[in-house]
mmCIF file of C-alpha atoms in Angstrom:
data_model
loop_
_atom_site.group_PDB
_atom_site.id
_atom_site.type_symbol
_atom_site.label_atom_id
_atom_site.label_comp_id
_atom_site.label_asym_id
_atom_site.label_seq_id
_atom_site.Cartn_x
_atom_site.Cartn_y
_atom_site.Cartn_z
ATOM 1 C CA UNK M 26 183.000 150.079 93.286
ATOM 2 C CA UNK M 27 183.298 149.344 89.699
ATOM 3 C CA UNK M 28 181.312 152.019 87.503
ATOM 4 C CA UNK M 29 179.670 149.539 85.309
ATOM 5 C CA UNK M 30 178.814 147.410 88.379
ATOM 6 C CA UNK M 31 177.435 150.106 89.578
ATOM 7 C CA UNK M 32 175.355 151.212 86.600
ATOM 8 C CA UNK M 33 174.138 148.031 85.511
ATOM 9 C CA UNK M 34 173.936 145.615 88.702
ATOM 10 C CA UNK M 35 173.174 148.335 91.159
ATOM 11 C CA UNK M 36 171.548 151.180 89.487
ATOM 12 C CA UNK M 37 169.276 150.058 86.956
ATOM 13 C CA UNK M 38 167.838 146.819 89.001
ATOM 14 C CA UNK M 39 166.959 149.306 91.490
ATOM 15 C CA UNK M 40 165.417 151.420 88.459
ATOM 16 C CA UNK M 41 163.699 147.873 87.149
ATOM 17 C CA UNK M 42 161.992 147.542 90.524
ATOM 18 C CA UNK M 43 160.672 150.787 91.098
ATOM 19 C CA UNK M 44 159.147 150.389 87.763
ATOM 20 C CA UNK M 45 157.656 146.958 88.956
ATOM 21 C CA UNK M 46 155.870 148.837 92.255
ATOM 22 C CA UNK M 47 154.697 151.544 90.198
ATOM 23 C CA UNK M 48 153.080 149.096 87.972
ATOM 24 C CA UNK M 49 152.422 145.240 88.199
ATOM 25 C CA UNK M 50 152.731 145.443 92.692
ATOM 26 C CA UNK M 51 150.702 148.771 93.399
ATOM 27 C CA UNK M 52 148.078 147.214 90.622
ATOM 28 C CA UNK M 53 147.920 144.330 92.469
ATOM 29 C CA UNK M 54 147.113 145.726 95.241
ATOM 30 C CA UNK M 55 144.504 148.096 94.187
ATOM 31 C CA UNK M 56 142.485 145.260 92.004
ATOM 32 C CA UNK M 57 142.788 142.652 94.961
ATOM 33 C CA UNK M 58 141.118 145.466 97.085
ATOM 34 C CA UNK M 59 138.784 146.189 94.758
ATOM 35 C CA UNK M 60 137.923 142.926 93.880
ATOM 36 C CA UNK M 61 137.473 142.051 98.016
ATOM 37 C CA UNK M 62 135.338 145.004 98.230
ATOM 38 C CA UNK M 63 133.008 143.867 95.137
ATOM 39 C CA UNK M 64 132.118 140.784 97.187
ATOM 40 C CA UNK M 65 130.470 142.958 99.589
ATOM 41 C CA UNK M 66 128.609 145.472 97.168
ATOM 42 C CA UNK M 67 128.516 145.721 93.651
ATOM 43 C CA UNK M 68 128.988 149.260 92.626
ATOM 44 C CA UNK M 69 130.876 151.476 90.401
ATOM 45 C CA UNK M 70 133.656 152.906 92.699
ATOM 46 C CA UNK M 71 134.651 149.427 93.832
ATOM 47 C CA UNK M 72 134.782 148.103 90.129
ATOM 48 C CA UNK M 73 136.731 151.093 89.253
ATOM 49 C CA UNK M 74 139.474 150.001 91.627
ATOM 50 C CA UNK M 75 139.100 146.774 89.755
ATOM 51 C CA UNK M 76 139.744 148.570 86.338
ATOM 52 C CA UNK M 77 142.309 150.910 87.610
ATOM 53 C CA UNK M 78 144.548 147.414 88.766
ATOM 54 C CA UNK M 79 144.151 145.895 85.375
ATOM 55 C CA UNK M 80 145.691 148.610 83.507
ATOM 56 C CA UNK M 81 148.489 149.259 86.116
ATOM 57 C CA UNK M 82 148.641 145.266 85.595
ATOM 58 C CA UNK M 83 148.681 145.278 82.027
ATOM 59 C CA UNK M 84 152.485 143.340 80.436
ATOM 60 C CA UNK M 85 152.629 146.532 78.405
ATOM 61 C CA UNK M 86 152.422 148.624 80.927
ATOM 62 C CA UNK M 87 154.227 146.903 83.698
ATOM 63 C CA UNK M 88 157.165 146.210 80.639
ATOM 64 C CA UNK M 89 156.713 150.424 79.774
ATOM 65 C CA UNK M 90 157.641 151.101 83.519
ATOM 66 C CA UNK M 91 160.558 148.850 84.243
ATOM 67 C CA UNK M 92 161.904 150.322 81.095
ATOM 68 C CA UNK M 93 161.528 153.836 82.037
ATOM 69 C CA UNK M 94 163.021 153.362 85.727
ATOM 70 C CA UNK M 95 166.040 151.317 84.269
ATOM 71 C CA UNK M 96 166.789 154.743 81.861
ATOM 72 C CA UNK M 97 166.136 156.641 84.691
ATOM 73 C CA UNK M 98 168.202 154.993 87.067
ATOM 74 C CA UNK M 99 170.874 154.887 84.153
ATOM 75 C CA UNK M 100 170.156 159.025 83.836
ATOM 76 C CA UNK M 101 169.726 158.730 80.321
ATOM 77 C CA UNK M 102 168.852 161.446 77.694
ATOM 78 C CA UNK M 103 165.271 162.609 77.397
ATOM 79 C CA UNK M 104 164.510 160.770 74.316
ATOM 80 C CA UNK M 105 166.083 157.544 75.051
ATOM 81 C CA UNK M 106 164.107 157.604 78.501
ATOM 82 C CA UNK M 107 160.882 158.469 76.700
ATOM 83 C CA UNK M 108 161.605 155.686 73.488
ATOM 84 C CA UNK M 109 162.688 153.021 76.265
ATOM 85 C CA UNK M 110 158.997 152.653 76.866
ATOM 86 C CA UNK M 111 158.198 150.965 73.483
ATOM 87 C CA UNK M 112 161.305 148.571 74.081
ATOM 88 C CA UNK M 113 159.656 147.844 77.750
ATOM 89 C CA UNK M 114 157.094 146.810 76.261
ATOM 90 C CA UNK M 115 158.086 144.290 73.604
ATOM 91 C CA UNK M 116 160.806 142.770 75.707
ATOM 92 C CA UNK M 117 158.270 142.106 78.821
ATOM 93 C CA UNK M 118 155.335 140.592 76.651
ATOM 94 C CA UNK M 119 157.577 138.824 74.577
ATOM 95 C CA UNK M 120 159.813 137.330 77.417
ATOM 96 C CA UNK M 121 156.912 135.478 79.258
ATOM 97 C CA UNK M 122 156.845 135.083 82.548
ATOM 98 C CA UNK M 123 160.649 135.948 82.572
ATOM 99 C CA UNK M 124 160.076 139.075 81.280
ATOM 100 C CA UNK M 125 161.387 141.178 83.897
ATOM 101 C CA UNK M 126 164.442 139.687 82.815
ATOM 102 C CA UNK M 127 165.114 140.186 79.274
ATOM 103 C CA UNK M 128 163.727 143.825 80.096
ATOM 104 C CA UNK M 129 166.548 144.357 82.527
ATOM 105 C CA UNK M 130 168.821 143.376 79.638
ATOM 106 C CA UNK M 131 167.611 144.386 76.291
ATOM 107 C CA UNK M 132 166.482 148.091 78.127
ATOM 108 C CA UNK M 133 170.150 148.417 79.568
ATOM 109 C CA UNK M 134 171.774 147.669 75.698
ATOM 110 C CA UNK M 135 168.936 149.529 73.947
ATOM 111 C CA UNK M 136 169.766 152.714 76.596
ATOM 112 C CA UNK M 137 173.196 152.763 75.844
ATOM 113 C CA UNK M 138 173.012 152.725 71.706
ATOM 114 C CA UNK M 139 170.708 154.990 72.033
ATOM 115 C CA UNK M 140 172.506 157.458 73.972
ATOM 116 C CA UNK M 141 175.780 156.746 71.694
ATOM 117 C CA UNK M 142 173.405 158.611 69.169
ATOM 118 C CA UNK M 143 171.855 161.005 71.242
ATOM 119 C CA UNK M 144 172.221 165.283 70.363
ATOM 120 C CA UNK M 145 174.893 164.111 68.208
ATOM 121 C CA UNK M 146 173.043 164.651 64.649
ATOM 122 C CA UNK M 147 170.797 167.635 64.032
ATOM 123 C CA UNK M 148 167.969 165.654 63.286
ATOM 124 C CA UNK M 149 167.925 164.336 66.863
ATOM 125 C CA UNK M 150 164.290 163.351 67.700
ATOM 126 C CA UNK M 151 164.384 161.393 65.019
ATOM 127 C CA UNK M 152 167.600 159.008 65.407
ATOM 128 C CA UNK M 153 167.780 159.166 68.678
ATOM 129 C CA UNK M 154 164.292 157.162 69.124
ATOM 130 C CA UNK M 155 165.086 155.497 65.556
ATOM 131 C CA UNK M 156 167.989 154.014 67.360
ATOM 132 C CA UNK M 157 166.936 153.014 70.522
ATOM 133 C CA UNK M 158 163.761 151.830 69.806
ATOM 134 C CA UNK M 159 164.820 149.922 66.510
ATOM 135 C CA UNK M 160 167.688 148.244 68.555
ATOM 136 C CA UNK M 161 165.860 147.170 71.273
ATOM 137 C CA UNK M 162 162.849 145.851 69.151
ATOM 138 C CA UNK M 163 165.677 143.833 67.158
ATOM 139 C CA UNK M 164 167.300 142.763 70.523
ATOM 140 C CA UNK M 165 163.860 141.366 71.594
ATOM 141 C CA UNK M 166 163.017 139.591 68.701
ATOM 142 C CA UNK M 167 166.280 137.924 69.039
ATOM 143 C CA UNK M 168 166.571 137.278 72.596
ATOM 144 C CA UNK M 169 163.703 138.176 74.986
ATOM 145 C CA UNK M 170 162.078 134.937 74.445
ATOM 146 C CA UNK M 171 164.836 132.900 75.811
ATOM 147 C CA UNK M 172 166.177 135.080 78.064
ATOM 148 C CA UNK M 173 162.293 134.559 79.825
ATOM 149 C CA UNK M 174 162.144 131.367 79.590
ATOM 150 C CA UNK M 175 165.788 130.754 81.474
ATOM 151 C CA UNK M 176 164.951 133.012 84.156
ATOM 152 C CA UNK M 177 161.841 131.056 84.599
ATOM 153 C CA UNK M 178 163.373 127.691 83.958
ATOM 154 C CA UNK M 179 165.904 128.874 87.199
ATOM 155 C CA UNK M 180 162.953 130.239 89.433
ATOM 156 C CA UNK M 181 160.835 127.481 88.701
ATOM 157 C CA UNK M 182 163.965 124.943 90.094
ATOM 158 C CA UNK M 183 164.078 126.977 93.382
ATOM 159 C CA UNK M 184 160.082 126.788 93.521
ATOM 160 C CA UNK M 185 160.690 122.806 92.801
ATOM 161 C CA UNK M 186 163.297 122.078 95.301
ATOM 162 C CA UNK M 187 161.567 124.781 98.199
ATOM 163 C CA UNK M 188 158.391 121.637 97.543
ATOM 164 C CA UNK M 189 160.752 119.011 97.785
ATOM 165 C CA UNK M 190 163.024 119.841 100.573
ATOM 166 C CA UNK M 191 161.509 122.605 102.372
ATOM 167 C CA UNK M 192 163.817 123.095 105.543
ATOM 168 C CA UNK M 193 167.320 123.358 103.341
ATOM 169 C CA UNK M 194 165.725 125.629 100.903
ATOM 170 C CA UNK M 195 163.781 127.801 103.681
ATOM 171 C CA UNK M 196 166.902 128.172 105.040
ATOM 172 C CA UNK M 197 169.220 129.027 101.891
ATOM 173 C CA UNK M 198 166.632 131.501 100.217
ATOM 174 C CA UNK M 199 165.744 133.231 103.498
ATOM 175 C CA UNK M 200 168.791 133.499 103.918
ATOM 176 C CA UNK M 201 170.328 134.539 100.151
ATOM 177 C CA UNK M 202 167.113 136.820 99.493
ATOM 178 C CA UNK M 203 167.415 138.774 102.725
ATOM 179 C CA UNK M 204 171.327 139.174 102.253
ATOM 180 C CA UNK M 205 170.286 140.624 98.561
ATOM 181 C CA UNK M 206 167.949 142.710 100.439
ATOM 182 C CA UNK M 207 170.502 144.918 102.682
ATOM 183 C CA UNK M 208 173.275 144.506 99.561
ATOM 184 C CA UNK M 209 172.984 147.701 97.248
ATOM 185 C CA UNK M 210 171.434 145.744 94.941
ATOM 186 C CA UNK M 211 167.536 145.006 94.178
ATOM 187 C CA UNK M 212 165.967 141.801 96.120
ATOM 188 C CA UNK M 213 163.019 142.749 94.657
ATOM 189 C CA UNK M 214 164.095 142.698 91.441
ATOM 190 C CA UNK M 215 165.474 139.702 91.508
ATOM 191 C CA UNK M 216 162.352 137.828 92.984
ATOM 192 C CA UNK M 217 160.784 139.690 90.334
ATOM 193 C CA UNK M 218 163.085 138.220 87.267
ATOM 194 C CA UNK M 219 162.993 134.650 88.620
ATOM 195 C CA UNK M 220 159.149 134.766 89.347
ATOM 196 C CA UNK M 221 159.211 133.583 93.212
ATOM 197 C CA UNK M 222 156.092 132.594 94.471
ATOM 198 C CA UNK M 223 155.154 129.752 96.676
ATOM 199 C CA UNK M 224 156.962 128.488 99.457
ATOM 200 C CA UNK M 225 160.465 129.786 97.868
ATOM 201 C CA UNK M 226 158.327 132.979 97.949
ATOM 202 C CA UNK M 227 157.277 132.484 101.646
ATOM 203 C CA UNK M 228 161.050 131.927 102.139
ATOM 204 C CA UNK M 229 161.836 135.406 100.587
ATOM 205 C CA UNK M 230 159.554 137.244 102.039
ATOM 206 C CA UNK M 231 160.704 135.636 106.159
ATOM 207 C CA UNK M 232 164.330 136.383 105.567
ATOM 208 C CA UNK M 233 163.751 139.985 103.868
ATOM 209 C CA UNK M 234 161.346 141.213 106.798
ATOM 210 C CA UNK M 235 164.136 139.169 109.120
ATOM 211 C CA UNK M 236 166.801 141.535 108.017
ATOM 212 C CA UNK M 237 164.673 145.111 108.031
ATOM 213 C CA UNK M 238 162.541 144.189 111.107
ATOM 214 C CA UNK M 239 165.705 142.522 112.386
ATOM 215 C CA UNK M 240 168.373 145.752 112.440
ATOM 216 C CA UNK M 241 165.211 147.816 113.179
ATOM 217 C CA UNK M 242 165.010 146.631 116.580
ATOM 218 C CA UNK M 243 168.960 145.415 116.986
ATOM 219 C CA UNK M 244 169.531 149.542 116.640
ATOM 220 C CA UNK M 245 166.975 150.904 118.824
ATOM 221 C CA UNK M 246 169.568 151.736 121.182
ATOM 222 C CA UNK M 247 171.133 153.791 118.927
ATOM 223 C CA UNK M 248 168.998 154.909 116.433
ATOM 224 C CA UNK M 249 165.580 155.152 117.946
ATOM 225 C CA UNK M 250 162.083 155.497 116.707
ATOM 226 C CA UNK M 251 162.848 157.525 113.842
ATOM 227 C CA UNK M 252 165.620 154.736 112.985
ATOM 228 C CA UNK M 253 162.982 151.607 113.402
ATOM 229 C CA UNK M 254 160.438 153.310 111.319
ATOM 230 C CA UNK M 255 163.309 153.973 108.545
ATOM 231 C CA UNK M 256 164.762 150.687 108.616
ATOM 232 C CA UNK M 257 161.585 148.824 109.196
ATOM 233 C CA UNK M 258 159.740 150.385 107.147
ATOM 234 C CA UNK M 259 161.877 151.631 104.529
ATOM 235 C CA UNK M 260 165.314 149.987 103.941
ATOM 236 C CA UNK M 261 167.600 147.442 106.029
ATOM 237 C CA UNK M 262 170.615 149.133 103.284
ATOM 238 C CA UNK M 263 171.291 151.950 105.382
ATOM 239 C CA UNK M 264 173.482 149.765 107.646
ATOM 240 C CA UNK M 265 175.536 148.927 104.957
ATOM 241 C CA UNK M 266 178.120 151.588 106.102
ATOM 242 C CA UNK M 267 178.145 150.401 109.427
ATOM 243 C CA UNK M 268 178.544 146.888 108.163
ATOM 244 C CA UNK M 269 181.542 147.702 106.140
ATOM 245 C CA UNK M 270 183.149 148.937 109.488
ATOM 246 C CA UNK M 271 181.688 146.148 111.621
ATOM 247 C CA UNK M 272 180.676 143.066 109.446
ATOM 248 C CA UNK M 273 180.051 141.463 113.088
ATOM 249 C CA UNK M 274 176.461 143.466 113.114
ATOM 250 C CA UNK M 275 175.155 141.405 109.899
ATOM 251 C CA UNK M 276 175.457 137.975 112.211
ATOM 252 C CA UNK M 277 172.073 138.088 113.915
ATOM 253 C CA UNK M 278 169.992 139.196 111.153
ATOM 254 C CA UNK M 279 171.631 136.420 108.449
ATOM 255 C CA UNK M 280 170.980 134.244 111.832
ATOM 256 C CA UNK M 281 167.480 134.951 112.218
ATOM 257 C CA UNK M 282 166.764 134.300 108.529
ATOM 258 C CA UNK M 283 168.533 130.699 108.770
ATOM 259 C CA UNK M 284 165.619 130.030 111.476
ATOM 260 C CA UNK M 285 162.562 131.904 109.792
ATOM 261 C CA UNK M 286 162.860 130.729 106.993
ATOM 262 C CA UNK M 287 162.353 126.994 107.363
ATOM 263 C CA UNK M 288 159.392 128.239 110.232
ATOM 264 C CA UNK M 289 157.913 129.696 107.346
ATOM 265 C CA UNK M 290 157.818 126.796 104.776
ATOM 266 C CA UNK M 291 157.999 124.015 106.911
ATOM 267 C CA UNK M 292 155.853 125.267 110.112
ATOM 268 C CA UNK M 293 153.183 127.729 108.531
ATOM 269 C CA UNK M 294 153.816 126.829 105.131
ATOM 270 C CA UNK M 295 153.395 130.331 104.427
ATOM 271 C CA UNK M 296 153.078 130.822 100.707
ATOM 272 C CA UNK M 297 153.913 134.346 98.755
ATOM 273 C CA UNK M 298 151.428 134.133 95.489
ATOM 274 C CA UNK M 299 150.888 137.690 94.493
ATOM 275 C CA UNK M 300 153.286 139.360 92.800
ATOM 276 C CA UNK M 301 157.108 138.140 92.654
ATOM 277 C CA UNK M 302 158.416 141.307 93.260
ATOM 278 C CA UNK M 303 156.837 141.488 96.835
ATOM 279 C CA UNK M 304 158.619 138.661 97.756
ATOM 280 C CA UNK M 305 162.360 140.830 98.010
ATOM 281 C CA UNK M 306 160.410 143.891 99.511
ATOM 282 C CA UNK M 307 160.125 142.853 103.160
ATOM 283 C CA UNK M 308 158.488 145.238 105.343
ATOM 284 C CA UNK M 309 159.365 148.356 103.433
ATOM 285 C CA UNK M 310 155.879 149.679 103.123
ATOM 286 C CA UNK M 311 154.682 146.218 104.765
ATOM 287 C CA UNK M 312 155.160 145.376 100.791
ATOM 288 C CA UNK M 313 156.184 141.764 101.565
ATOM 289 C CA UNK M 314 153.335 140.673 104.046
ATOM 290 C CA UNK M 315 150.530 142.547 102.080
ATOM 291 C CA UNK M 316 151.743 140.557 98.806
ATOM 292 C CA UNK M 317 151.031 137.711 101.117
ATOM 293 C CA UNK M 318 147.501 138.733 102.081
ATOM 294 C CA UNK M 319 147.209 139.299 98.440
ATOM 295 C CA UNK M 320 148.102 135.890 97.345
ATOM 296 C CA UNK M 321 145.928 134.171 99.508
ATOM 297 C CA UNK M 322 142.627 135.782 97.712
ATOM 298 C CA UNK M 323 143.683 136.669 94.397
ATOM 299 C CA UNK M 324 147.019 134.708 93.194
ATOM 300 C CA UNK M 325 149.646 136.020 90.491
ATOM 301 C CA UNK M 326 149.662 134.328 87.027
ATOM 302 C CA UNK M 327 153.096 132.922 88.215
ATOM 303 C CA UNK M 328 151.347 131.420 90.877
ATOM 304 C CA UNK M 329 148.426 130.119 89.053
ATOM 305 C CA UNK M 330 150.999 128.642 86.333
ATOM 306 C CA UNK M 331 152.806 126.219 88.558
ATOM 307 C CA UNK M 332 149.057 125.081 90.163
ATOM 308 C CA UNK M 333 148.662 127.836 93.158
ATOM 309 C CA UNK M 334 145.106 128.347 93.878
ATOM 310 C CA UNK M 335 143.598 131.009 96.163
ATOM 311 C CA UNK M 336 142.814 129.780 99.473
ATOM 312 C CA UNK M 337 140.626 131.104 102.593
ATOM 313 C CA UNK M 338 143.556 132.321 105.405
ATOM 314 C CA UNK M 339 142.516 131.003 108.838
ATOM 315 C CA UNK M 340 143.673 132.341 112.121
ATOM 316 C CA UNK M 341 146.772 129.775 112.075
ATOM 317 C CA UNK M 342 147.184 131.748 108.417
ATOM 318 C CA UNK M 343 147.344 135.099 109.426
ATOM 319 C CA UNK M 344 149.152 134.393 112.999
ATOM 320 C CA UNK M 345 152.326 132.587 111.154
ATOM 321 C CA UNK M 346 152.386 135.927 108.568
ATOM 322 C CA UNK M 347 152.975 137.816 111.530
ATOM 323 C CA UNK M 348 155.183 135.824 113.609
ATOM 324 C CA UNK M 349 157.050 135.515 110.391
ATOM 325 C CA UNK M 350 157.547 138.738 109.430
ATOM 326 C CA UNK M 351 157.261 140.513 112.118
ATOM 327 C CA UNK M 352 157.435 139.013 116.231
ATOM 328 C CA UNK M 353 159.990 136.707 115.143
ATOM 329 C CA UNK M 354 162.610 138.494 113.625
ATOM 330 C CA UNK M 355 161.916 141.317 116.185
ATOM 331 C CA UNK M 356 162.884 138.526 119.239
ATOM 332 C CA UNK M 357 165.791 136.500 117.750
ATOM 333 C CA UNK M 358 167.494 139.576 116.439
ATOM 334 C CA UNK M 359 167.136 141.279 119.661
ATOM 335 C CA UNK M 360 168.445 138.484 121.826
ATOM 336 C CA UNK M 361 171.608 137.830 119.427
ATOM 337 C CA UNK M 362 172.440 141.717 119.643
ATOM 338 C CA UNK M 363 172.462 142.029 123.055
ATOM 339 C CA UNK M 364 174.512 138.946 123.598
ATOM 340 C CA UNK M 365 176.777 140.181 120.907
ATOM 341 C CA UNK M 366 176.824 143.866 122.757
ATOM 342 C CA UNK M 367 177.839 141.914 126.003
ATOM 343 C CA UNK M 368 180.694 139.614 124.487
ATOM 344 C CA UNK M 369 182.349 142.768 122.946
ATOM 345 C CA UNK M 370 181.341 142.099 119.589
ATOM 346 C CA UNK M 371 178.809 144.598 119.042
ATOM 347 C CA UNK M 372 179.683 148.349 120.763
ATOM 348 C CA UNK M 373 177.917 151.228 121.271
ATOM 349 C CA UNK M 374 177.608 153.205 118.232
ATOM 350 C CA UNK M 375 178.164 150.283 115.789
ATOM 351 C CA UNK M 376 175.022 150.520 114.487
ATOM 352 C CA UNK M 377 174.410 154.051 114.240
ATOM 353 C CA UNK M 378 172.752 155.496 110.901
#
């Protein structure tokens, strides 16, 4: 693999995402919680969780942390890592709702002129953050704004034509998102940068729980329950390996997505309205179907900006989330492996981790 492909498709998306949980998902979560928990008593510790979630939640914040895991990802010097923050920042407030975005961008540029300066002058801590911070600053005044506004022009298209023609477009993001989602690359990052929500989101989240709930249970014979716990709940990218030596073993699960998505949008109309980001997560951490739950009661501002309201889940709600992410990618994926085991096309050991 190409190093720079590597570095600055692979490496710092997955660096951009990890900065999104740690900040704008896991707040989320926590202030959703809190917020749930207020309607049943009104006291301190629950509006703390409330308070805690707005400052996780905070653009700054969120903008300070997909900095930092970009440089981190990118192993950059200590005081480029540390100045990234301020460049975060400005790039994620100042690129909208595309923010994500023009941070992956101006924090990857910013990174690398800063480390072209870095120990190199005696007066280090001073032109080393000089540098980075003044570049990336300069960078965002030029180029954050419409850097945001095209990644939100593009995710707002797919939210668009998911509405309009909800069976092709279940199918093709299901399908695209969940393929991102096993790649070495970040789904979740990409959800993120586009601003998924809605039925596209719904669509994400099927086919990214199809792949990781799918392999889960296609490998059981192989890998057992310490292999569907890690690939269920943590990663469906540990097969890429044995896909490399087998590509025959990604059939089922890109199959499954083709038909969960369109149950999803068309069926359940499940919608994804927290944050973006959960959208390309899947099940890792049940990350995709508690961004659902999460939705529902207390929606993302990209979810509130193209007219998602909260809603109250009913049974027929919370029965097509699982289905959905869970039953059936577990019973398509499982049927297609074993008739791929018995035609020859799947063997033993294929998909061994």
């Amino acid at each position: 693999m190409n190093k720079y492909v590597k570095r600055y498709l692979i490496d710092a998306m997955s660096g951009m995402a990890q900065g999104l949980f740690a900040s704008l998902l896991i707040g989320t979560i926590i202030r959703t919680f809190g917020l749930q928990l207020l309607k049943i008593a009104d006291i301190a510790p629950f509006q703390f969780l409330v308070d805690a979630g707005n400052f996780a939640m905070n653009p700054n914040v969120v903008g300070c942390a997909m900095a930092i895991g970009i440089g981190f990802a990118m192993k950059v010097d200590a005081l480029v890592l540390f100045s990234l923050a301020a460049v975060g920042s400005a790039a994620n407030v100042t690129g909208g709702a595309g923010g994500p975005l023009a941070v992956l961008f101006i924090a990857i540029i910013a990174a690398e002129l800063g480390q072209l300066v870095s120990k190199k002058t005696k007066v280090d801590i001073i032109v080393t953050p000089l540098v980075t911070i003044l570049s990336g600053v300069l960078l965002t005044v030029l180029f954050a704004k419409h850097l945001g506004n095209a990644a939100n022009s593009i995710g707002s298209i797919v939210i668009w034509a998911t509405k309009l023609h909800p069976f092709i477009m279940g199918m093709i993001v299901s399908a695209v998102v969940g393929i991102a989602l096993t790649l070495p690359i970040s789904s979740a990052a990409i959800c993120a940068a586009l601003g998924l929500v809605g039925l596209a989101g719904g669509a994400a989240v099927a086919g990214c729980c199809t792949q990781m709930v799918g392999f889960a249970v296609m490998s059981y014979k192989e890998n057992k329950v310490q292999g569907l716990l890690s690939q269920g709940l943590g990663t469906s990218m540990l097969q890429m390996p044995n896909i490399i030596k087998n590509p025959l073993i990604w059939i089922p699960p890109v199959a499954a997505s083709l038909i969960t998505g369109p149950i999803a949008t068309c069926i359940f109309k499940l919608e994804m309205n927290g944050a973006p980001i959960s959208c390309g997560m899947g099940t890792c951490g049940l990350v995709g179907p508690i961004g659902v739950v999460t939705g529902w009661f207390e929606p993302s501002e990209k979810a509130i900006e193209v007219g998602l309201n909260a809603i109250s889940p009913t049974l027929f709600d919370w029965t097509g989330l699982i289905l959905v992410c869970i039953v059936l990618p577990a019973i398509i994926c499982w049927g297609l492996g074993n008739a791929f085991r018995k035609l020859g096309w799947i063997k033993d050991g294929d998909l061994t981790l």
